[in-house]
C-alpha cells in the first residue's frame, strides 16, 4: 500500500466507511485505532515506537501477536483489519491488478438482455403499475 | 435523478410536515411495500415511511463500498453480540433488503407451515397460503435463470454435488430475465431483479400511495390502547407527524421490535426469539480460471441436507468482501487475492435452534444478542465439511475454512481429519442476512406479539408485516414468505375495517371517514350490501358488492345520489 502511494485513497475510503457505521461501532473502532497505535509501544519488537512508525515486518508481527492473544482486542483488530482491507480492495487500480473489472462486463450482459428479451421486458414493466384484474 | 410522483425525499423537505392518511406503513421492504401496494390498490390512503434513501436502478454500480454506505444500515456492519459474534446486514433504502438480496424466492416449506399451524397460528396451512404464494410469484416474475446467465462458480458447485450424488435445485428468483451481472448485493444495475424498488413501490405510488424517504420513525403514537399515527424526523432534521388510525410496522426483525419497544409496547416476547439462519463461507482455489463475477450468484442450491437444516450454495464475493473475511494478513493476503479469478466462495446456511434478542439500551441504541448453540455450531461445521467435499469433488486444489487459526486444507482427507474434532464456537466466522422471529405470531398473547394475522395483541390499529412475524426459522430464503404473509394479512386487515356485526348485513351504516375501507371491502368481495354513509351532512345510499357482480364489478361502489328521506 505504501509502495504504491495508495495510503491517502485508502484512508479517504476508510473515513467514509467509518461515518456509515453505527455510533457505538464507530466509537469502538476509533478507540481501537488509538489503542492499537499506542499499544505498539509495549510490544518488544517495536522498541517503543507507535504502530504507525513500525516497518511492515514489525507491524505484521505486532498484529499477529495481538490476534494470537484472542479475546476482545483480537476481535477489534480483526474488524479493523477487515475494514481497512475492504477499503484497499475497493480501489479500482487494485481491482484491475487482480483481474476484476466488472463495468464492461455489466454493460455487455445488460445489452445482451435487452437484445434477447426486450419486448417481453417492456410488457412486464408496464404491468407493474397496471391495476390487477385477477383479484 | 428523477423521483417518481408520490415519493418525497429528505432533500425535498425544508420544514416540519404533518400529514393524515388511513394507514401509515413503516418500512418499504418486502413486507411494507407489499402491504402498501395491496392497500393502495383497494383504495386505502397509504403513507409509507422509509428511513433509507431513494436510489434508482440507474444509480447502481459495482462499487460495493459505496453500496454498503448508501443501501445498508450501518454500512452493512451489524453485529449480534455473542460467542462468536454474528455479523449481519440489513438493507436501508427504498425497497429495503430486497434491493440488496439475491432475489431468491421460495415458498415456505410445507413442514414449516405445518409446525406453525400446530403451534396455533390460524389459516397458515399450505392450502391457505397457496393463492398468496402464486400471486407473489406472478407479481415478481419468479422463475429459473436463463441458462446463459449462469456462471462457472455455480456450475462447479453443481458438478461437485452431482459427483457426490447429492440433490441440487436450480434457484428460483424474482427476476425478469436476469442479466447475470453478479451485482445483486450492490443493487441490480438492470432492474431485472424484481426488488420492491421496481415492483411494489412504484405500484403503490401509481395507485396513490405516498412515500417519504430519508425519514426515521421515532415513535408510534397512541391514545391509550389505540394507535393514532407515528412521529419521526428526516435525516436533515425536519419532523414528520403522521396521523392515521392504523400503523403497519415493517422495518425488519431488528428495527421492528426496537420501534415497538421505544413506543412503549410491553410484551414478554417482543424482541425475543431472534433466529438468523447462520451461514459461513469456504474459500476454494481452482487451477483454472473461474471468474466467479461472470454470471448470477447462487444459481443452484445443494438441497441434499435440508432435513438436517442445511442448504449449500456458491456465491461470489466482490474483492472487498472477500478480502474482509479471509484469514490472511499483509503479503499473504496479497498473494491470496492475486488468485481472485480462480476462487469459488461457497458455504452452508443453517436452520438455527438458538434464539437471540433485540434490546434498546440507553446510550447504545438498539443492540442484538445471539448465542450460537452447540447443536447449531456442529451443524455449521458439518455444513462446512459438506461444502468442502463438494468443492473438492469439483476440482478444488486447496481451501480456507472459516475458523480462526484453521490451517489450509488440500484434500478431502485433511478436511475430514480437521473436522473430526468439534470446532470451538468462538473461532467460527458466522454471518447472517436472514433475521426473523422477534414479534412472532401466536393466538396466545403470552407466546406471541401479534395474532395469526400480524395484529399486535392489545393495541388496536397496530400491525407488523415483516419477518419478525415468523414463529421460527424457515430454513430457506424468507422473502417470498414475507411477501405472501403481507398479501394474506392485507386482505385480513381490509376485512377488519368493517365491524364484525356488520359483516353480511344488508344495510351498513358508516361514517364518511370509514367509507374508503368499505369501498375496499366491496372490491375484495367481502361484503355485498346496501351502503348508507354520510357524505358531509347528507346521507347517501350506495351499494358495495363483489367484483364478479356484473353490475358493480366495473365500478365497485355504485353510489346513488338519492338522499335517504
XYZ file of C-alpha atoms in Angstrom:
700
model
C 0.000 0.000 0.000
C 2.750 2.400 0.978
C 4.867 1.391 -2.010
C 2.075 2.274 -4.414
C 1.206 5.574 -2.704
C -2.333 4.392 -2.055
C -2.464 5.275 1.614
C -4.399 8.505 1.120
C -7.047 6.878 -1.017
C -7.495 4.011 1.423
C -7.770 6.457 4.319
C -10.370 8.506 2.439
C -12.420 5.374 1.811
C -11.927 4.303 5.424
C -13.175 7.631 6.709
C -16.308 7.352 4.606
C -16.986 3.859 5.904
C -16.369 4.870 9.480
C -19.020 7.544 9.010
C -21.520 4.933 7.839
C -21.169 2.703 10.891
C -23.463 2.734 13.892
C -22.295 5.242 16.531
C -21.377 2.511 19.017
C -19.329 0.612 16.434
C -17.674 3.820 15.273
C -16.683 4.700 18.815
C -15.347 1.197 19.467
C -13.279 1.210 16.292
C -11.935 4.700 16.854
C -10.860 3.703 20.343
C -9.343 0.531 18.932
C -7.289 2.535 16.443
C -5.807 4.690 19.184
C -5.169 1.670 21.420
C -3.618 -0.261 18.548
C -1.349 2.613 17.636
C -0.087 3.412 21.125
C -0.224 -0.171 22.372
C 2.583 -0.999 19.967
C 4.996 0.829 22.272
C 4.621 -2.087 24.686
C 5.450 -4.665 22.033
C 9.108 -5.688 22.420
C 9.997 -5.616 18.715
C 8.662 -2.081 18.343
C 11.378 -0.635 20.569
C 8.974 1.928 21.965
C 7.588 3.101 18.629
C 3.926 3.648 17.788
C 2.318 1.300 15.284
C 2.333 3.955 12.590
C 6.141 4.207 12.922
C 6.806 0.478 12.509
C 8.179 -1.051 9.318
C 5.991 -3.614 7.525
C 7.557 -6.681 9.136
C 7.357 -5.370 12.680
C 3.805 -4.112 12.124
C 2.679 -7.503 10.820
C 4.352 -9.324 13.714
C 2.635 -6.990 16.194
C -0.780 -7.636 14.623
C -0.211 -11.383 14.649
C 0.798 -11.240 18.295
C -2.409 -9.406 19.172
C -4.530 -11.875 17.241
C -2.826 -14.825 18.910
C -3.868 -13.464 22.314
C -7.548 -13.747 21.364
C -10.367 -12.050 23.253
C -11.788 -8.580 22.664
C -8.515 -6.999 21.418
C -8.246 -9.696 18.749
C -11.872 -9.170 17.715
C -11.376 -5.438 17.390
C -8.181 -5.903 15.404
C -9.993 -8.303 13.105
C -12.785 -5.842 12.482
C -10.370 -3.025 11.948
C -8.252 -5.106 9.631
C -11.383 -6.220 7.763
C -12.475 -2.648 7.195
C -9.037 -1.472 6.067
C -8.513 -4.272 3.545
C -12.033 -3.785 2.227
C -11.185 -0.158 1.556
C -7.933 -1.168 -0.141
C -9.567 -3.719 -2.428
C -12.238 -1.223 -3.401
C -9.645 0.892 -5.217
C -10.120 0.462 -8.987
C -6.364 0.159 -9.569
C -6.113 -2.686 -7.074
C -9.136 -4.407 -8.580
C -7.595 -4.203 -12.040
C -4.392 -5.770 -10.723
C -6.285 -8.862 -9.593
C -8.299 -9.077 -12.803
C -11.610 -7.677 -11.585
C -13.137 -5.086 -13.898
C -16.908 -5.508 -13.751
C -18.162 -2.386 -15.529
C -17.566 -3.587 -19.129
C -18.957 -6.995 -18.249
C -22.106 -5.495 -16.722
C -22.583 -3.287 -19.770
C -22.218 -6.248 -22.134
C -24.645 -8.594 -20.378
C -27.132 -5.773 -19.900
C -27.100 -5.174 -23.650
C -27.496 -8.906 -24.302
C -30.532 -8.997 -22.018
C -32.310 -6.215 -23.869
C -31.426 -7.614 -27.278
C -32.733 -11.065 -26.351
C -35.836 -10.214 -24.345
C -36.592 -6.514 -24.911
C -40.297 -6.704 -25.812
C -41.101 -9.167 -23.036
C -39.296 -6.988 -20.512
C -41.130 -3.867 -21.673
C -44.504 -5.598 -21.358
C -43.732 -6.859 -17.873
C -42.512 -3.429 -16.775
C -45.749 -1.871 -17.994
C -47.736 -4.397 -15.975
C -46.066 -3.320 -12.730
C -48.315 -0.314 -12.310
C -51.422 -1.700 -14.013
C -54.444 -2.495 -11.893
C -54.885 -6.154 -11.083
C -57.797 -7.713 -12.937
C -57.247 -11.188 -11.483
C -58.369 -10.497 -7.943
C -32.280 11.889 -10.606
C -35.947 11.566 -11.499
C -38.095 10.896 -8.452
C -41.438 9.124 -9.007
C -44.635 11.013 -8.299
C -45.732 10.472 -4.727
C -42.214 9.977 -3.401
C -40.713 12.714 -1.246
C -37.029 12.522 -0.349
C -35.381 14.257 2.571
C -33.825 16.752 0.179
C -37.311 17.962 -0.795
C -38.364 18.739 2.762
C -37.466 22.122 4.185
C -39.781 22.335 7.199
C -41.784 20.187 9.553
C -44.516 18.145 7.904
C -47.827 16.874 9.176
C -49.971 14.515 7.119
C -53.111 12.440 7.514
C -53.887 9.072 5.971
C -55.794 5.839 6.531
C -52.729 3.659 7.067
C -49.095 4.551 7.698
C -46.514 1.878 6.935
C -43.029 1.978 8.445
C -40.544 0.413 6.019
C -40.606 -0.193 2.278
C -39.082 -3.674 2.041
C -40.753 -6.957 1.157
C -43.453 -6.625 3.821
C -44.044 -2.874 3.828
C -44.067 -2.323 0.075
C -46.330 -5.314 -0.490
C -48.778 -4.063 2.120
C -48.661 -0.603 0.578
C -49.434 -1.882 -2.901
C -52.224 -4.171 -1.700
C -53.912 -1.497 0.386
C -53.445 1.277 -2.178
C -54.981 -0.908 -4.843
C -58.001 -1.372 -2.611
C -58.468 2.393 -2.348
C -56.904 2.953 1.060
C -54.994 6.201 1.583
C -51.483 4.916 2.378
C -48.345 6.688 3.551
C -45.052 4.767 3.609
C -42.061 5.997 5.599
C -38.598 4.713 4.764
C -35.502 5.526 6.787
C -33.144 4.988 3.886
C -32.736 6.984 0.719
C -34.161 6.605 -2.743
C -31.592 5.073 -5.087
C -32.945 4.245 -8.535
C -31.730 1.378 -10.691
C -29.573 3.629 -12.862
C -27.514 4.640 -9.810
C -26.333 1.088 -9.088
C -22.752 0.164 -9.940
C -20.231 -2.467 -8.873
C -18.794 -0.054 -6.294
C -19.543 -2.299 -3.343
C -18.294 0.023 -0.601
C -20.496 2.816 -1.837
C -23.374 0.354 -1.842
C -22.627 -0.558 1.768
C -22.738 3.089 2.746
C -25.892 4.003 0.860
C -28.064 0.887 0.708
C -27.314 -0.839 4.021
C -27.928 0.050 7.634
C -24.723 0.964 9.452
C -22.586 0.236 6.405
C -23.629 -3.422 6.476
C -21.773 -3.825 9.746
C -24.464 -5.076 12.102
C -23.229 -7.344 14.846
C -25.118 -9.712 17.102
C -23.032 -9.936 20.227
C -22.240 -13.456 21.359
C -19.583 -16.106 21.258
C -18.945 -15.978 18.391
C -20.456 -12.663 17.384
C -22.539 -12.838 14.228
C -22.100 -10.184 11.559
C -25.353 -9.346 9.835
C -26.537 -6.989 7.132
C -29.856 -5.192 6.693
C -30.949 -3.113 3.736
C -31.859 0.504 4.434
C -33.135 2.214 1.311
C -36.371 2.488 -0.626
C -37.131 -1.176 -1.327
C -35.373 -2.343 1.838
C -33.342 -5.538 1.869
C -34.914 -6.686 -1.398
C -32.637 -4.158 -3.123
C -29.507 -5.925 -1.850
C -30.548 -9.558 -1.514
C -30.159 -12.234 -4.171
C -33.857 -12.178 -5.043
C -34.279 -15.859 -4.157
C -37.936 -16.711 -3.951
C -39.047 -19.960 -2.366
C -42.331 -20.928 -0.818
C -42.305 -21.632 2.888
C -41.602 -25.367 3.226
C -44.749 -27.379 3.948
C -43.332 -28.811 7.158
C -42.644 -25.305 8.449
C -46.243 -24.256 7.778
C -47.421 -27.455 9.469
C -45.308 -26.639 12.500
C -46.709 -23.124 12.668
C -50.234 -24.498 12.376
C -49.517 -26.989 15.127
C -48.335 -24.102 17.294
C -51.737 -22.495 16.877
C -51.243 -19.981 14.065
C -54.533 -19.826 12.173
C -55.043 -20.137 8.401
C -51.389 -20.827 7.714
C -51.645 -24.249 6.080
C -50.215 -24.940 2.650
C -53.669 -24.659 1.051
C -54.378 -21.410 2.872
C -51.146 -19.895 1.640
C -51.140 -21.265 -1.901
C -53.021 -18.357 -3.528
C -50.714 -15.844 -1.897
C -47.578 -17.670 -2.975
C -48.936 -17.882 -6.512
C -49.746 -14.190 -6.515
C -46.360 -13.230 -5.090
C -44.596 -15.320 -7.729
C -46.657 -13.903 -10.540
C -46.149 -10.337 -9.413
C -42.388 -10.729 -9.071
C -41.711 -12.873 -12.135
C -40.366 -15.737 -10.059
C -38.642 -18.345 -12.166
C -35.416 -20.050 -13.153
C -32.380 -18.344 -14.615
C -31.856 -18.126 -18.354
C -29.009 -20.600 -18.997
C -26.632 -18.028 -20.478
C -26.529 -16.156 -17.178
C -25.204 -18.999 -15.034
C -21.567 -18.573 -14.072
C -18.786 -21.082 -13.671
C -18.723 -20.940 -9.874
C -22.331 -22.126 -9.772
C -21.616 -24.782 -12.390
C -18.686 -26.066 -10.349
C -20.855 -26.257 -7.246
C -23.472 -28.204 -9.172
C -20.874 -30.501 -10.718
C -19.321 -31.208 -7.328
C -22.679 -32.056 -5.785
C -23.613 -34.195 -8.779
C -20.329 -36.099 -8.456
C -21.291 -36.891 -4.875
C -24.799 -37.880 -5.963
C -26.419 -35.081 -3.985
C -29.683 -33.342 -4.807
C -29.320 -29.915 -6.389
C -32.136 -27.445 -7.080
C -31.974 -24.663 -9.626
C -32.610 -21.472 -7.721
C -35.920 -19.697 -8.081
C -35.551 -15.985 -8.156
C -37.749 -12.946 -8.646
C -36.209 -11.797 -11.898
C -37.233 -10.563 -15.278
C -34.591 -12.164 -17.493
C -31.762 -11.535 -15.060
C -28.663 -10.473 -16.986
C -26.274 -12.221 -14.590
C -24.337 -9.102 -13.628
C -23.427 -10.661 -10.271
C -24.242 -7.355 -8.651
C -27.245 -8.341 -6.517
C -25.738 -7.199 -3.239
C -24.914 -3.732 -4.582
C -28.282 -3.176 -6.279
C -29.304 -4.682 -9.605
C -27.977 -2.352 -12.314
C -30.505 -3.579 -14.903
C -33.616 -3.670 -12.737
C -34.073 -7.316 -13.704
C -34.177 -8.391 -10.076
C -37.756 -7.764 -9.040
C -36.973 -5.974 -5.826
C -39.620 -3.815 -4.213
C -37.840 -0.801 -5.691
C -39.031 -1.786 -9.169
C -42.287 -3.604 -8.317
C -44.445 -2.931 -5.293
C -43.060 0.535 -4.532
C -43.841 2.006 -7.988
C -47.096 0.056 -7.998
C -48.175 1.521 -4.674
C -47.169 5.016 -5.809
C -49.063 4.654 -9.081
C -52.130 3.618 -7.098
C -51.987 6.735 -4.962
C -49.726 5.890 -2.030
C -47.282 8.495 -0.750
C -43.745 7.613 0.312
C -41.377 9.667 2.467
C -37.743 8.584 2.195
C -34.799 9.570 4.426
C -37.142 9.676 7.396
C -36.690 7.709 10.601
C -39.756 6.924 12.658
C -39.101 7.684 16.302
C -42.335 6.555 17.894
C -45.755 5.153 17.279
C -48.282 7.463 18.878
C -51.261 6.136 20.797
C -54.294 7.242 22.714
C -54.453 4.566 25.360
C -54.679 1.252 23.563
C -55.463 2.736 20.162
C -52.800 3.906 17.721
C -53.048 7.417 16.350
C -50.070 7.535 13.975
C -46.314 7.982 14.113
C -43.757 10.701 14.624
C -40.346 10.804 13.006
C -37.702 13.040 11.570
C -35.904 13.450 8.281
C -32.161 12.960 8.089
C -31.659 16.706 7.778
C -33.781 17.483 10.807
C -37.392 18.389 9.922
C -40.038 16.458 11.817
C -42.771 14.340 10.276
C -46.056 13.703 12.050
C -48.491 11.259 10.510
C -51.990 10.893 11.900
C -53.558 7.551 10.996
C -55.909 5.081 12.637
C -53.713 2.182 11.556
C -49.942 1.691 11.700
C -48.122 -1.173 9.991
C -44.554 -1.738 11.176
C -42.410 -3.445 8.546
C -38.908 -2.366 9.476
C -37.312 -5.808 9.697
C -36.704 -8.175 12.575
C -34.259 -5.848 14.324
C -35.831 -2.426 13.868
C -39.464 -3.512 14.226
C -39.185 -4.735 17.831
C -36.923 -1.773 18.609
C -39.575 0.687 17.390
C -42.393 -1.122 19.164
C -40.404 -1.173 22.403
C -39.469 2.508 22.301
C -43.116 3.282 21.630
C -43.962 1.741 24.967
C -45.219 -1.656 23.868
C -44.769 -4.212 26.595
C -44.899 -7.811 25.535
C -42.964 -10.633 27.078
C -41.978 -11.935 23.659
C -41.119 -8.649 21.965
C -37.539 -8.681 20.701
C -37.027 -12.304 21.741
C -36.841 -15.465 19.627
C -34.477 -13.978 17.063
C -33.488 -16.611 14.514
C -30.951 -15.728 11.854
C -30.017 -18.695 9.666
C -26.303 -18.563 10.468
C -24.077 -19.026 7.461
C -20.407 -19.056 6.711
C -18.010 -19.176 3.783
C -15.401 -21.570 2.452
C -12.822 -20.141 0.049
C -11.707 -22.717 -2.529
C -8.909 -22.336 -5.083
C -9.013 -23.945 -8.517
C -6.237 -24.411 -11.080
C -8.174 -22.807 -13.897
C -9.997 -19.510 -14.195
C -13.444 -19.407 -12.586
C -14.143 -15.681 -12.881
C -16.975 -16.017 -10.408
C -18.198 -12.478 -11.067
C -19.354 -13.579 -14.529
C -22.858 -14.916 -14.087
C -25.559 -14.698 -11.484
C -24.654 -15.637 -7.969
C -26.191 -18.673 -6.327
C -27.728 -20.246 -9.403
C -28.171 -23.539 -7.543
C -28.767 -24.785 -4.044
C -27.498 -28.156 -2.822
C -30.558 -29.435 -1.006
C -29.474 -32.937 -0.103
C -29.177 -31.995 3.567
C -32.286 -29.904 4.110
C -33.618 -32.431 6.598
C -30.502 -31.709 8.660
C -31.221 -27.982 8.376
C -28.511 -27.261 5.806
C -28.553 -25.675 2.357
C -25.257 -25.238 0.469
C -24.671 -22.550 -2.136
C -21.930 -20.803 -4.084
C -21.995 -17.022 -4.099
C -19.192 -14.934 -5.495
C -17.972 -12.125 -3.261
C -16.570 -8.920 -4.762
C -12.902 -8.290 -3.854
C -13.522 -6.014 -0.838
C -15.917 -8.504 0.753
C -13.613 -11.449 0.107
C -10.596 -9.595 1.463
C -12.656 -8.640 4.504
C -13.355 -12.224 5.526
C -10.320 -14.305 4.558
C -7.985 -15.084 7.452
C -4.848 -13.608 5.899
C -2.731 -10.560 6.515
C -0.155 -8.462 4.729
C 1.743 -10.165 1.918
C -0.131 -13.415 2.440
C -3.407 -11.608 1.756
C -1.944 -10.033 -1.372
C -0.893 -13.419 -2.724
C -4.267 -14.883 -1.958
C -6.160 -12.074 -3.625
C -3.940 -12.337 -6.702
C -5.784 -15.629 -7.312
C -9.161 -13.891 -7.159
C -10.315 -15.192 -10.517
C -9.542 -18.807 -9.537
C -11.596 -18.706 -6.366
C -15.030 -20.099 -5.589
C -16.681 -18.909 -2.401
C -19.430 -21.153 -1.095
C -20.934 -22.187 2.184
C -23.762 -23.561 4.261
C -26.835 -21.785 5.513
C -28.184 -23.425 8.669
C -31.604 -23.567 10.239
C -30.892 -22.490 13.778
C -32.271 -23.744 17.063
C -30.910 -20.938 19.196
C -32.653 -17.669 19.933
C -31.306 -14.170 20.131
C -32.709 -10.963 21.460
C -33.080 -7.356 20.344
C -32.901 -4.731 23.075
C -32.830 -0.967 23.281
C -30.010 0.023 25.601
C -29.790 3.644 26.780
C -26.728 5.298 25.290
C -26.034 2.448 22.890
C -29.283 2.283 20.928
C -30.599 -0.965 19.523
C -28.354 -3.913 20.321
C -28.629 -7.511 19.200
C -27.539 -10.525 21.224
C -27.332 -14.041 19.903
C -25.795 -17.199 21.226
C -24.955 -19.922 18.737
C -25.976 -23.218 20.338
C -23.656 -26.218 20.405
C -26.036 -28.026 18.069
C -26.012 -25.163 15.561
C -22.239 -24.853 15.753
C -21.948 -28.556 14.987
C -24.423 -28.140 12.129
C -22.424 -25.266 10.664
C -19.188 -27.251 10.949
C -20.852 -30.140 9.161
C -22.050 -27.709 6.520
C -18.502 -26.510 6.041
C -17.314 -30.091 5.633
C -20.051 -30.844 3.086
C -19.279 -27.650 1.191
C -15.603 -28.566 1.179
C -16.362 -32.065 -0.092
C -18.488 -30.587 -2.870
C -15.743 -28.233 -3.969
C -13.014 -30.881 -3.813
C -15.255 -33.101 -5.932
C -15.461 -30.220 -8.415
C -11.668 -29.992 -8.648
C -10.630 -27.520 -5.960
C -6.926 -27.768 -5.047
C -6.980 -26.135 -1.639
C -9.336 -24.391 0.698
C -9.530 -21.874 3.501
C -12.052 -22.639 6.209
C -13.988 -20.051 8.222
C -12.446 -20.968 11.548
C -9.800 -18.752 13.139
C -6.440 -20.474 13.163
C -7.523 -23.378 10.961
C -4.823 -24.484 8.525
C -5.384 -24.527 4.787
C -6.709 -27.933 3.683
C -5.590 -29.646 0.464
C -7.622 -32.839 0.305
C -10.919 -34.342 1.444
C -8.924 -36.414 3.924
C -7.330 -33.357 5.507
C -10.734 -31.737 5.682
C -12.254 -34.782 7.352
C -9.429 -35.070 9.857
C -9.552 -31.415 10.744
C -13.282 -31.506 11.388
C -13.261 -34.855 13.187
C -12.996 -32.925 16.446
C -15.508 -30.247 17.476
C -14.657 -26.779 16.206
C -14.523 -24.211 19.035
C -17.546 -21.977 18.627
C -15.592 -18.839 19.387
C -13.345 -19.489 16.386
C -16.202 -19.562 13.877
C -16.810 -16.733 11.440
C -20.580 -16.508 11.275
C -22.760 -14.231 9.167
C -26.441 -13.647 8.665
C -28.752 -11.957 6.221
C -31.981 -13.664 7.297
C -33.310 -12.182 10.519
C -36.643 -13.443 11.853
C -38.992 -14.050 14.735
C -38.782 -11.038 17.079
C -42.505 -10.181 17.020
C -43.853 -13.605 16.317
C -47.411 -14.617 15.551
C -49.403 -16.560 18.100
C -53.018 -16.514 19.173
C -51.710 -16.876 22.715
C -50.509 -13.410 23.707
C -48.121 -14.938 26.225
C -46.322 -16.713 23.385
C -46.508 -14.112 20.666
C -46.574 -10.397 19.958
C -49.249 -10.476 17.251
C -52.196 -12.646 16.388
C -52.138 -15.005 13.420
C -52.531 -12.093 11.005
C -49.997 -9.597 12.279
C -52.310 -7.542 14.528
C -50.417 -6.643 17.690
C -52.112 -8.019 20.793
C -53.696 -5.403 22.970
C -53.207 -2.345 20.738
C -55.931 -1.525 18.259
C -54.755 -0.479 14.822
C -51.168 -1.704 15.187
C -49.803 -4.355 12.813
C -46.499 -5.995 11.927
C -45.640 -7.034 8.367
C -42.138 -8.436 8.072
C -40.077 -11.483 9.028
C -40.461 -10.537 12.683
C -43.759 -12.390 12.451
C -42.227 -15.794 11.770
C -42.799 -18.167 14.679
C -39.404 -19.699 13.908
C -36.723 -20.096 11.243
C -37.862 -21.456 7.888
C -34.629 -22.936 6.569
C -34.674 -21.151 3.219
C -34.662 -17.627 1.830
C -37.500 -15.797 3.588
C -38.550 -13.128 1.069
C -41.452 -14.944 -0.549
C -42.823 -15.898 2.864
C -42.733 -12.243 3.913
C -44.495 -11.142 0.720
C -47.140 -13.873 0.873
C -47.871 -13.167 4.533
C -48.186 -9.456 3.765
C -50.685 -10.201 0.981
C -52.649 -12.522 3.256
C -52.597 -10.104 6.158
C -53.524 -7.142 3.950
C -56.646 -8.978 2.954
C -57.445 -9.737 6.564
C -56.701 -6.158 7.502
C -59.128 -4.875 4.909
C -61.776 -7.253 6.181
C -61.272 -5.997 9.712
C -62.138 -2.435 8.699
C -65.759 -3.429 8.944
C -67.078 -4.185 12.436
C -67.903 -7.855 12.948
C -71.589 -7.202 13.444
C -71.887 -5.556 10.045
C -70.422 -8.376 8.018
C -73.047 -9.897 5.795
C -75.577 -7.251 6.735
C -77.818 -5.948 4.017
C -77.553 -2.398 5.307
C -74.360 -0.885 6.570
C -74.317 2.488 8.248
C -70.860 4.009 8.314
C -69.259 7.333 8.958
C -67.771 9.117 5.973
C -64.263 8.505 7.337
C -64.710 4.754 7.020
C -66.069 4.915 3.508
C -62.709 4.162 1.921
C -62.499 0.998 3.924
C -65.963 -0.123 2.915
C -65.151 0.532 -0.732
C -62.158 -1.674 -0.256
C -64.246 -4.444 1.148
C -66.538 -4.243 -1.808
C -63.636 -4.581 -4.188
C -62.449 -7.642 -2.350
C -65.898 -9.162 -2.294
C -66.076 -9.169 1.465
C -69.488 -7.547 1.602
C -72.447 -7.429 -0.641
C -74.735 -4.926 0.933
C -76.523 -1.682 0.589
C -74.432 1.061 1.997
C -75.597 4.063 3.884
C -72.975 6.624 4.621
C -72.888 10.251 5.455
C -71.114 12.475 2.985
C -70.947 15.685 4.899
C -74.415 16.052 6.395
C -76.336 14.298 3.653
C -76.831 10.587 3.928
C -76.091 8.775 0.685
C -77.099 5.326 -0.414
C -74.729 3.181 -2.335
C -74.102 -0.423 -2.967
C -70.974 -2.387 -2.291
C -70.585 -5.693 -3.996
C -68.087 -8.262 -5.126
C -66.098 -7.825 -8.313
C -67.773 -10.748 -10.018
C -71.055 -8.910 -9.802
C -71.612 -7.765 -13.390
C -73.141 -4.505 -12.303
C -70.786 -3.392 -9.609
C -67.743 -5.244 -10.834
C -66.707 -2.453 -13.110
C -67.476 0.116 -10.513
C -67.320 -1.453 -7.091
C -69.146 1.341 -5.362
C -72.166 2.444 -7.316
C -73.189 5.444 -5.349
C -76.696 6.727 -5.825
C -77.382 10.383 -5.426
C -80.694 9.781 -3.672
C -80.557 11.028 -0.169
C -82.356 8.992 2.412
C -85.659 10.503 3.116
